[in-house]
Amino acid sequence: MRQAEIKRNTNETKIAINFSLDGEGKSVIDTGVPFMDHMLDLFIKHGLFDGNIQADGDTHIDDHHTTEDIGIVLGQAVKEALGDKKGIRRYGNAFVPMDDALAQVVIDCSNRPHLEFRCELPNEKVGTFDTELVHEFLWKFALESRMNVHVIVHYGKNTHHIIEAVFKALARALDEATSIDPRVKGVPSTKGLLT
Ligand SMILES: [Mn+2]
């Protein structure tokens, strides 16, 4: 089973994630940040992962620490679930439209963390959520999963739609990049190592 269970406790947040790459899209999510609950729910669903994501953070201050730390722990869970990366496709590319918005995410499970974030979010807030935290989440996710993640939003007017399209494209690109291709023998790198 390509699965991982990770807990991380700090003075700012307590995060517990149980994540499976080879799931059915089933999720149990309670982060205390409603907008992130919505995004993580559709991330698990559209990636056909399974995930239990629980967070208890200092949201009385704002959603920054909790959102960032979920990115850290989810990234660590993906890295651990991937293991030695034998037999994976390695690259994934997904376009997802959401009404007016079109997002693209391209992933390389390269072990060289990078986030390219070409995404303009018209509104600073979606509900009570600070939309600048989308970048914080994705950067920590890329860093801790040790992936190269390129996010390109081609266009879009509605901030909720743009962010939702990004999370769905992230899910689908990650699903493709981490899926097993029976033609791949060993690790898909001329270097012979992706860890
Ligand atoms: Mn929505």
CSV table of N, CA, C and O and ligand atoms in Angstrom, one decimal, residues 35 38-39 42 98 126 158 160-161 163-165 168, ligand 1:
chain,number,residue,atom,x,y,z
A,35,PHE,N,-12.6,26.9,4.2
A,35,PHE,CA,-12.2,26.9,2.8
A,35,PHE,C,-11.2,25.8,2.4
A,35,PHE,O,-11.3,25.2,1.4
A,38,HIS,N,-12.9,22.5,2.1
A,38,HIS,CA,-13.5,22.4,0.8
A,38,HIS,C,-12.4,22.0,-0.3
A,38,HIS,O,-12.6,21.1,-1.1
A,39,MET,N,-11.3,22.7,-0.3
A,39,MET,CA,-10.2,22.4,-1.3
A,39,MET,C,-9.6,21.0,-1.1
A,39,MET,O,-9.4,20.3,-2.1
A,42,LEU,N,-12.0,18.2,-2.3
A,42,LEU,CA,-12.0,18.0,-3.8
A,42,LEU,C,-10.6,17.6,-4.3
A,42,LEU,O,-10.6,16.9,-5.3
A,98,MET,N,-13.0,25.6,-14.5
A,98,MET,CA,-14.1,25.8,-13.5
A,98,MET,C,-14.8,27.1,-14.0
A,98,MET,O,-14.3,28.2,-13.7
A,126,VAL,N,-11.5,35.0,0.2
A,126,VAL,CA,-12.7,34.2,-0.2
A,126,VAL,C,-13.4,33.8,1.1
A,126,VAL,O,-12.8,33.0,1.9
A,158,ASN,N,-13.3,34.8,-11.3
A,158,ASN,CA,-13.8,34.5,-9.9
A,158,ASN,C,-12.7,33.8,-9.1
A,158,ASN,O,-12.2,32.8,-9.4
A,160,HIS,N,-12.7,32.3,-6.2
A,160,HIS,CA,-13.1,30.9,-5.7
A,160,HIS,C,-12.9,29.9,-6.8
A,160,HIS,O,-12.4,28.8,-6.6
A,161,HIS,N,-13.4,30.2,-8.0
A,161,HIS,CA,-13.3,29.3,-9.1
A,161,HIS,C,-11.8,29.1,-9.5
A,161,HIS,O,-11.4,27.9,-9.8
A,163,ILE,N,-9.1,29.2,-7.6
A,163,ILE,CA,-8.4,28.4,-6.6
A,163,ILE,C,-8.9,27.0,-6.6
A,163,ILE,O,-8.1,26.0,-6.5
A,164,GLU,N,-10.2,26.8,-6.8
A,164,GLU,CA,-10.8,25.5,-6.9
A,164,GLU,C,-10.2,24.7,-8.1
A,164,GLU,O,-9.8,23.6,-8.1
A,165,ALA,N,-10.1,25.4,-9.3
A,165,ALA,CA,-9.5,24.8,-10.5
A,165,ALA,C,-8.0,24.4,-10.2
A,165,ALA,O,-7.6,23.4,-10.7
A,168,LYS,N,-8.0,21.2,-8.1
A,168,LYS,CA,-8.4,20.0,-8.9
A,168,LYS,C,-7.3,19.6,-9.9
A,168,LYS,O,-7.0,18.4,-10.1
B,1,MN,MN,-16.4,25.7,-4.6
